[in-house]
Tab-separated table of C-alpha atoms and ligand atoms in Angstrom:
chain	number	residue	atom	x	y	z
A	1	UNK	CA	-53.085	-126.320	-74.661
A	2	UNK	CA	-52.972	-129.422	-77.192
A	3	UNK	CA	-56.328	-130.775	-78.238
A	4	UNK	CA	-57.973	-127.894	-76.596
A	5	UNK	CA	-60.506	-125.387	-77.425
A	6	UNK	CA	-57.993	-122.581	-76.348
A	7	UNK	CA	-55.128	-124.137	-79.132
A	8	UNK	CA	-54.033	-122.074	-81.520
A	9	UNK	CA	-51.387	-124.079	-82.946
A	10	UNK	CA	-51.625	-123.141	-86.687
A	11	UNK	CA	-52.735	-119.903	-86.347
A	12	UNK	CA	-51.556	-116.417	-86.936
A	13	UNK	CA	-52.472	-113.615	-84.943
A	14	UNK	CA	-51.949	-109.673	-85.856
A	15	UNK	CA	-51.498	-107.413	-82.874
A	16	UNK	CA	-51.711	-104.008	-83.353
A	17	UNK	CA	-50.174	-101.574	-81.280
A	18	UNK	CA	-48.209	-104.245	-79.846
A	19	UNK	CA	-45.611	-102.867	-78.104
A	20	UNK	CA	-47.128	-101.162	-75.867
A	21	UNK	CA	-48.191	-102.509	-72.115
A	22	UNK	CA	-51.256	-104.324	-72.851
A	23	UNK	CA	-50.518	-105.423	-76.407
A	24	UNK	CA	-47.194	-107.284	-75.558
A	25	UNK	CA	-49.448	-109.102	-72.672
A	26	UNK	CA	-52.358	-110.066	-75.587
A	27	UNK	CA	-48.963	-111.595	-77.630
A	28	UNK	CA	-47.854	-113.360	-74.466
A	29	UNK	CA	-51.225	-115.157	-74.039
A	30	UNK	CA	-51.566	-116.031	-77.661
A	31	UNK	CA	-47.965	-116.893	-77.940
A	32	UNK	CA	-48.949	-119.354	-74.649
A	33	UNK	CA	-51.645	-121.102	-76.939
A	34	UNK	CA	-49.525	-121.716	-79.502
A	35	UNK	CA	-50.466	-119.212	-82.109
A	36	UNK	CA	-47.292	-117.127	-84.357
A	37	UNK	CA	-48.224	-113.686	-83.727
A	38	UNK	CA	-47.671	-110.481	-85.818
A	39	UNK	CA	-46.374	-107.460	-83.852
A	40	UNK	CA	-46.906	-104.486	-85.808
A	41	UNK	CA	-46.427	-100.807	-83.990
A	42	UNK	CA	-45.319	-97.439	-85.686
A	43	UNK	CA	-41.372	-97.906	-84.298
A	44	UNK	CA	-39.647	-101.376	-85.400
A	45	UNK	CA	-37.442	-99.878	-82.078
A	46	UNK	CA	-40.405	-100.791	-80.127
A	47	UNK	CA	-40.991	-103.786	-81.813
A	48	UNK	CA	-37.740	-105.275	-81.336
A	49	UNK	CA	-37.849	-104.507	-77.535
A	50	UNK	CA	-41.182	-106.460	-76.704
A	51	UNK	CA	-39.646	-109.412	-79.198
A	52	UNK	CA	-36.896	-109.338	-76.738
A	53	UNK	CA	-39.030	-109.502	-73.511
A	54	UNK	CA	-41.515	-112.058	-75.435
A	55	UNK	CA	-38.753	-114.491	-75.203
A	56	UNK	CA	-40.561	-116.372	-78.003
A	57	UNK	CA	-39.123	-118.746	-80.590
A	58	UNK	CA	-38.387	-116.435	-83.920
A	59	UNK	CA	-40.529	-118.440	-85.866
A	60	UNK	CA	-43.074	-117.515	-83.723
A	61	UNK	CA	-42.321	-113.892	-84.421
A	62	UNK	CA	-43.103	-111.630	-86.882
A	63	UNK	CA	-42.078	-108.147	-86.880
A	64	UNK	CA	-43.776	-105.299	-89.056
A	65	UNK	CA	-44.209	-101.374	-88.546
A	66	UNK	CA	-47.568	-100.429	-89.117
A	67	UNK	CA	-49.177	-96.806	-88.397
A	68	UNK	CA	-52.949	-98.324	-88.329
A	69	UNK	CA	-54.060	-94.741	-89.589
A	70	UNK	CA	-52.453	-95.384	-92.860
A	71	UNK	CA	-54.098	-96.896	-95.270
A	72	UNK	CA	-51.649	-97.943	-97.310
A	73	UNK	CA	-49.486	-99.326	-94.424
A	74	UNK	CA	-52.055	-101.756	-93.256
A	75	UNK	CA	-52.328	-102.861	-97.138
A	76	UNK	CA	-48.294	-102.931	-97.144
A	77	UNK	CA	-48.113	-105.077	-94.363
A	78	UNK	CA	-51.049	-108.022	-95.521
A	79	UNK	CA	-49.749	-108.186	-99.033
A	80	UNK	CA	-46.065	-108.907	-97.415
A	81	UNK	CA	-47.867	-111.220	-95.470
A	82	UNK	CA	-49.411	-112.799	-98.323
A	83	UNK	CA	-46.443	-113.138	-100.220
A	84	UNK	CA	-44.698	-114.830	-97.436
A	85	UNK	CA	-47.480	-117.401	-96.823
A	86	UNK	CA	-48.578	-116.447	-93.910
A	87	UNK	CA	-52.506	-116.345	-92.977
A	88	UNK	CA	-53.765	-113.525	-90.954
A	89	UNK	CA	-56.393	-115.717	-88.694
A	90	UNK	CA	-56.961	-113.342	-85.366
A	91	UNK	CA	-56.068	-109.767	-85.472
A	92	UNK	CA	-56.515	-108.137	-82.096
A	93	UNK	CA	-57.437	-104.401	-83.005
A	94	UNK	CA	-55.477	-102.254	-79.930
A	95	UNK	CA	-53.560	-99.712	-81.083
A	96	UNK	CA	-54.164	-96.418	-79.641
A	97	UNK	CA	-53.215	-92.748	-78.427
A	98	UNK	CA	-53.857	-93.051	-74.864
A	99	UNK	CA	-53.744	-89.409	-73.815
A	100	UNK	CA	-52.241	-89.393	-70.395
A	101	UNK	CA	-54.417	-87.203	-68.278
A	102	UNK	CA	-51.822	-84.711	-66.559
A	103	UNK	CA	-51.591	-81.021	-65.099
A	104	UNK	CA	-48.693	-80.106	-67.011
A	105	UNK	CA	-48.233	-76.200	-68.469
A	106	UNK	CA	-50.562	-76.162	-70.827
A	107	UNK	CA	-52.216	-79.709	-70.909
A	108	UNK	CA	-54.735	-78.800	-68.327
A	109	UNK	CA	-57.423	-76.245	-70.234
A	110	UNK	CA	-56.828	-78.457	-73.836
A	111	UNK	CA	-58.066	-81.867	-72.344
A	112	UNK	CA	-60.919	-79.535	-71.716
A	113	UNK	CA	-64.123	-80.253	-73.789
A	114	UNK	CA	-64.777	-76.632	-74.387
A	115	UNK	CA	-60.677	-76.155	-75.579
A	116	UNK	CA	-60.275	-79.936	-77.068
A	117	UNK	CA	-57.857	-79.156	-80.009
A	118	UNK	CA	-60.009	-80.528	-83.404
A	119	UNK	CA	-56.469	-81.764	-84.713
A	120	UNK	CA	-55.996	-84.207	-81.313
A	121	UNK	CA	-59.405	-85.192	-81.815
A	122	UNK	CA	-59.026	-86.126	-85.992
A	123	UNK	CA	-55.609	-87.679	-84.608
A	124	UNK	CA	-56.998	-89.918	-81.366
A	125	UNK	CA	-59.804	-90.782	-84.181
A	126	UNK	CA	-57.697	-91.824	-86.737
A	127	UNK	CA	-55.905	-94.133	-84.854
A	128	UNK	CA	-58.161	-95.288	-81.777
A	129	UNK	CA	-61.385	-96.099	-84.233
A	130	UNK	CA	-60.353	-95.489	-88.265
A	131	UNK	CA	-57.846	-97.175	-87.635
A	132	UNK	CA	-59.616	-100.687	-86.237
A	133	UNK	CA	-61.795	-99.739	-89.485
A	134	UNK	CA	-58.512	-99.885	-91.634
A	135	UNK	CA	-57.516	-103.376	-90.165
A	136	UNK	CA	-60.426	-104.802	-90.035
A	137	UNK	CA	-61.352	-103.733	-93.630
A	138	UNK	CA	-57.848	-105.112	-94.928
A	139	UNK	CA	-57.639	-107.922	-92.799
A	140	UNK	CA	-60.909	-109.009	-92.136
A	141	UNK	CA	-61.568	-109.184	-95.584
A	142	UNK	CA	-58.928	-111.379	-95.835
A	143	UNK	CA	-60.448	-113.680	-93.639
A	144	UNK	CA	-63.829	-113.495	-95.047
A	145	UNK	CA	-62.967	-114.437	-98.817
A	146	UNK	CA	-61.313	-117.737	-98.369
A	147	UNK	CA	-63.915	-119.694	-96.446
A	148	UNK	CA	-61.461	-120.578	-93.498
A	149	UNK	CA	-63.150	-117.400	-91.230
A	150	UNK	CA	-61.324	-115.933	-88.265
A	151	UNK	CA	-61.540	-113.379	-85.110
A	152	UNK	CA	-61.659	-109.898	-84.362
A	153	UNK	CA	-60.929	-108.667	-80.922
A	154	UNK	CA	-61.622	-105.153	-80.337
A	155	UNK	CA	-59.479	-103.564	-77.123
A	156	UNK	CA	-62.124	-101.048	-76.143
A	157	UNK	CA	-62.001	-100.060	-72.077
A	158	UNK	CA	-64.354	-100.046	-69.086
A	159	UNK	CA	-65.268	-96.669	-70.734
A	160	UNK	CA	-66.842	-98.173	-73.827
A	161	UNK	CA	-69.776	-98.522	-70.917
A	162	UNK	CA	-69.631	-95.397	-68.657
A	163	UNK	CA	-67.952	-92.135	-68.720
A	164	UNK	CA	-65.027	-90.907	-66.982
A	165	UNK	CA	-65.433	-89.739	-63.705
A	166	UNK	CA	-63.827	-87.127	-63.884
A	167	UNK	CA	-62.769	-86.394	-60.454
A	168	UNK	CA	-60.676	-88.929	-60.295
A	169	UNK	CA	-58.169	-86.380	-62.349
A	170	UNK	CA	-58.374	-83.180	-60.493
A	171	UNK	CA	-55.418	-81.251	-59.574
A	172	UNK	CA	-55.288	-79.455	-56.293
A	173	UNK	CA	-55.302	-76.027	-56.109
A	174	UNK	CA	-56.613	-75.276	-59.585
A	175	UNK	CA	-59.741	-73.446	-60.476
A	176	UNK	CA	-62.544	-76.268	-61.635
A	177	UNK	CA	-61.961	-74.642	-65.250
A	178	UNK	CA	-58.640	-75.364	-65.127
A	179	UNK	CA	-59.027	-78.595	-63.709
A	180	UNK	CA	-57.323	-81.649	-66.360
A	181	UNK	CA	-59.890	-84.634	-67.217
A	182	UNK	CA	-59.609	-87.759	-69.493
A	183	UNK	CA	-60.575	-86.308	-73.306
A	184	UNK	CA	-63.748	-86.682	-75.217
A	185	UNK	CA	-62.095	-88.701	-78.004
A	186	UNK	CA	-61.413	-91.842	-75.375
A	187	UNK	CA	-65.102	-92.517	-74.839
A	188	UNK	CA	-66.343	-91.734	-78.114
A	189	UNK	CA	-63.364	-94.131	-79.677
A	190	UNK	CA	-64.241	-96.676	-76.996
A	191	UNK	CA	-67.879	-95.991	-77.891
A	192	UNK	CA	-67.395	-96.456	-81.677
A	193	UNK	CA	-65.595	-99.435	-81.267
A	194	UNK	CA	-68.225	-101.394	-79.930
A	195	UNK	CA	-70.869	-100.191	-82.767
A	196	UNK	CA	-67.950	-101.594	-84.766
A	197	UNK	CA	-67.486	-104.730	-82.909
A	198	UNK	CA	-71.311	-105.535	-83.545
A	199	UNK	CA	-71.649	-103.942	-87.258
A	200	UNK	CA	-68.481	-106.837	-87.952
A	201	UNK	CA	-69.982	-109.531	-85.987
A	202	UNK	CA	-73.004	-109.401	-88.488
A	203	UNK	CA	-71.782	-108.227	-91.315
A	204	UNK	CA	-69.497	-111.263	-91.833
A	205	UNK	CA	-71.424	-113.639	-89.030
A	206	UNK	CA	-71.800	-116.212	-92.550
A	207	UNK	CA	-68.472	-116.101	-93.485
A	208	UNK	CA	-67.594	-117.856	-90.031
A	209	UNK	CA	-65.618	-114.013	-89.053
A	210	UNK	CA	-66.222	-113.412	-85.371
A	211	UNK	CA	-66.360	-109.798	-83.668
A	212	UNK	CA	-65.662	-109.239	-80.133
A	213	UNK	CA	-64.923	-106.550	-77.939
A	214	UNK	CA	-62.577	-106.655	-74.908
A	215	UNK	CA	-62.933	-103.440	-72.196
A	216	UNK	CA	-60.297	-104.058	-69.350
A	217	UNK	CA	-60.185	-101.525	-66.444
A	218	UNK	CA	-57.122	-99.160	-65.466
A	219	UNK	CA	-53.637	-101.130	-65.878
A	220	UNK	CA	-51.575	-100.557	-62.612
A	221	UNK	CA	-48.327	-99.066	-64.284
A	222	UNK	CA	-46.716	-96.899	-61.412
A	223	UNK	CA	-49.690	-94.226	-61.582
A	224	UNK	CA	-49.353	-91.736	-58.762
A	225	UNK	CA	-50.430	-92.655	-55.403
A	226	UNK	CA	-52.969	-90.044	-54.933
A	227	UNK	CA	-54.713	-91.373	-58.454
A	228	UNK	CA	-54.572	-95.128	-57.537
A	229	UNK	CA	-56.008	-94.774	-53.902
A	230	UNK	CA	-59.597	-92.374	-55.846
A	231	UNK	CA	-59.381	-95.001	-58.540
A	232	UNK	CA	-59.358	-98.292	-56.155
A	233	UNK	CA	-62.262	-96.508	-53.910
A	234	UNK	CA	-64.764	-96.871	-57.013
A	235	UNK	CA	-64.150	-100.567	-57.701
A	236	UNK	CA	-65.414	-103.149	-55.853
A	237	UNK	CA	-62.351	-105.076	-55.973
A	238	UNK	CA	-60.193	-102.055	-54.598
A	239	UNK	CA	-57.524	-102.022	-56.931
A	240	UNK	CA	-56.676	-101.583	-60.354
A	241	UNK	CA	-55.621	-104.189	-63.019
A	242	UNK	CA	-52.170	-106.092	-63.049
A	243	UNK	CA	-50.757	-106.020	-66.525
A	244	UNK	CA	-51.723	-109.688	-67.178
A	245	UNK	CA	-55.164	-110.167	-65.865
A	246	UNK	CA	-56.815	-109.911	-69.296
A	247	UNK	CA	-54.664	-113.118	-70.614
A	248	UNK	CA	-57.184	-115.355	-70.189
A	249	UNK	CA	-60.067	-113.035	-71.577
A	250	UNK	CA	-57.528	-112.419	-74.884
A	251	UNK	CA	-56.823	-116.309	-75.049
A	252	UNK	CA	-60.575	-117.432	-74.526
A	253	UNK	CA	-61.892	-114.382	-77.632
A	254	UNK	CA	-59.315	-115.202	-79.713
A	255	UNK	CA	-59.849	-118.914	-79.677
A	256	UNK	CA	-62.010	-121.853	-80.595
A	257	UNK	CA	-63.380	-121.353	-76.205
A	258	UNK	CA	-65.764	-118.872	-77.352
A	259	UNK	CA	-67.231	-120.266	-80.555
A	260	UNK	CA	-70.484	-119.341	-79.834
A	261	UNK	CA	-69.433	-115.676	-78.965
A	262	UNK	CA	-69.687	-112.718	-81.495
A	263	UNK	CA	-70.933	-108.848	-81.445
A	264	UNK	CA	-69.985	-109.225	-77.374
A	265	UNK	CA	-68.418	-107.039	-74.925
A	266	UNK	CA	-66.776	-108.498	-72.313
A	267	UNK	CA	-66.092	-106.118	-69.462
A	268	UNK	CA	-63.264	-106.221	-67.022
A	269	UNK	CA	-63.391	-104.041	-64.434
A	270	UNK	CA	-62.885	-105.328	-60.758
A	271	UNK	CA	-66.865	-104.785	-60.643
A	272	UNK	CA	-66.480	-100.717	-61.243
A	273	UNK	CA	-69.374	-100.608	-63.800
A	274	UNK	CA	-71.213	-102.898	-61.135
A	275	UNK	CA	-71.617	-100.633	-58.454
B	301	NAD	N1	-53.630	-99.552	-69.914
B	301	NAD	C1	-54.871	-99.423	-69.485
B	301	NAD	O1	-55.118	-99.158	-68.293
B	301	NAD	C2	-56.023	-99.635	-70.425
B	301	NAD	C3	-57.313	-99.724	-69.902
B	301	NAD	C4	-58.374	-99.907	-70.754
B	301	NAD	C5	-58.157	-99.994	-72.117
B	301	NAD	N2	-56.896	-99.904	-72.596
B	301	NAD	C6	-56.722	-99.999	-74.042
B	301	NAD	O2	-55.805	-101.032	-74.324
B	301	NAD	C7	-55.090	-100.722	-75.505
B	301	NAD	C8	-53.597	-100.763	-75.210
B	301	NAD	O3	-53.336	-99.832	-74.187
B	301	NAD	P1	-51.902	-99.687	-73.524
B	301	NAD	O4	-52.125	-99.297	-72.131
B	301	NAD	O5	-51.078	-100.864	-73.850
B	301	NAD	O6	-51.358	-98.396	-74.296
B	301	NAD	P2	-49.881	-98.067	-74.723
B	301	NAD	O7	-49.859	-96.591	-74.938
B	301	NAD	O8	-48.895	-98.683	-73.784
B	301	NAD	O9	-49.744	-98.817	-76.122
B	301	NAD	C9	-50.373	-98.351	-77.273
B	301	NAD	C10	-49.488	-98.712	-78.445
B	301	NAD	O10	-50.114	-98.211	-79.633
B	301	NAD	C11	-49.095	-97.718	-80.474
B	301	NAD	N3	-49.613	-96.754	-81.436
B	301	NAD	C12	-49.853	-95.430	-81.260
B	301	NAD	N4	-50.233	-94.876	-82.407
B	301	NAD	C13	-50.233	-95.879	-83.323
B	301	NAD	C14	-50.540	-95.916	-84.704
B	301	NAD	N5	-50.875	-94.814	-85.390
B	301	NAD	N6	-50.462	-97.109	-85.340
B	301	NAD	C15	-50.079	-98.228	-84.673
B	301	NAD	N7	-49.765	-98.238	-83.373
B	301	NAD	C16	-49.850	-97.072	-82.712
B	301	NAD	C17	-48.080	-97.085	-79.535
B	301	NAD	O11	-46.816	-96.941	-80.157
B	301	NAD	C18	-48.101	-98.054	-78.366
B	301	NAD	O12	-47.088	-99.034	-78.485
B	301	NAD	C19	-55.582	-99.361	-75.953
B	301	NAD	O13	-56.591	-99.511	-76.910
B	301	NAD	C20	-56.113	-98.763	-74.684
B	301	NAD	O14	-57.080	-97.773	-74.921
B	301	NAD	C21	-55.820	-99.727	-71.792
């Protein structure tokens, strides 16, 4: 990567949510171009466990718990930052409460719109979108008031652009208002984000801060059979996402490759939102 637009040699990058699937793969691609990284998450547990499969030098490494939805966490963590030297440059906002969509006693009528529980919804919120607020507040700022800049990569998802079809989660057997489907709060987070992404990109466009959004498609991650087959048939491509196909979109937002780039959405999706 030396001498190349995609080095980050020198810079630091703050992952949230980073041990879970797709943040550990955003660390492995920045890690690749040479940048430290910052894994925060809520469980230093979790932490240590995607260190571990990282396989990256310790200096390279930097381990902090950080619930995004709490305020004074996400100060916590930049002022030990800032007392240890270290220069927040990227942070890649992707921390969320995915909620799984399953027929399970009880989950199926409360994904329902008309039974969504208000305290799931303040909860998805406060992590999925006030918490990208809270980041980017703490560490964009950061960023902004030395004159050196940075990046912000929002992980939004191919339903940032469309909704969720929502028979793609039916159950059989089960009357259609019983039937489970993915919640409100994912495309209204996913929404938000991207009013975020472009409110950032201009709000700190002079101060050389760049805003970005990211949407991948469904991750393959052992799904049931039944769910992969209805999800494949919508997408051009006919499959879902391997873990590490949005690398190279991470590694390209992230770096000096998309320079000219800012308020953006980049959508990955095997072509679903194309057809
Ligand atoms: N996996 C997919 O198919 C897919 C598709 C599109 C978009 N996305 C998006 O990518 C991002 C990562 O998804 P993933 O599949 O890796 O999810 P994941 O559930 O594997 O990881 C999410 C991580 O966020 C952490 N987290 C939860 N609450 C937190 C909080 N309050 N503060 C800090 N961290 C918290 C969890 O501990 C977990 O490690 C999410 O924003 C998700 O919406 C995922």
């Amino acid at each position: 990567m030396q001498n190349s637009k995609f080095d980050l040699a020198g810079k630091t990058a703050l992952i949230t949510g980073a041990g879970g699937l797709l943040g550990m793969e955003h660390a492995a691609a920045l890690l690749e171009c040479g940048a430290r990284v910052v894994l925060t998450d809520i469980s230093m547990a979790v932490l240590e466990a995607a260190r571990d499969k990282l396989k990256a030098s310790p200096a390279q490494v930097e381990l902090h718990c950080m619930d995004v939805s709490r305020p004074e966490q996400v100060s916590g963590v930049a002022q030990a930052l800032q007392a240890a030297g270290i220069r927040v440059d990227i942070l890649v906002n992707n921390a969320a409460i995915d909620p799984k969509v399953k027929g399970g006693e009880g989950m199926v009528e409360s994904s329902r719109l008309e039974n969504f529980p208000l305290d799931q919804w303040n909860q998805q919120v406060a992590v999925g979108l006030t918490g990208a607020f809270l980041c980017s507040q703490v560490f964009g700022t950061g960023m902004a008031q030395d004159g050196k800049g940075g990046v912000i990569l929002n992980i939004a998802s191919d339903l940032s652009v469309f909704s969720p079809d929502q028979r793609l989660y039916r159950k059989p057997g089960l009357p259609d208002d019983m039937q489970p489907v993915k919640p409100v709060t994912y495309s209204v987070i996913k929404t938000g984000l991207l009013g975020l992404t472009r409110y950032l990109a201009t709000y700190w466009a002079d101060r050389g801060v760049r805003t970005n959004a990211l949407s991948p498609g469904g991750v393959f991650n052992g799904q049931d059979e039944d769910f992969v087959q209805r999800l494949s048939a919508l997408i051009p491509l006919g499959r879902m996402a391997q873990r590490d196909e949005y690398r190279s979109a991470v590694q390209f937002l992230c770096s000096d490759a998309s320079s000219y780039m800012n308020g953006q959405n980049i959508v990955i999706d095997g072509g679903r939102s194309a057809w």
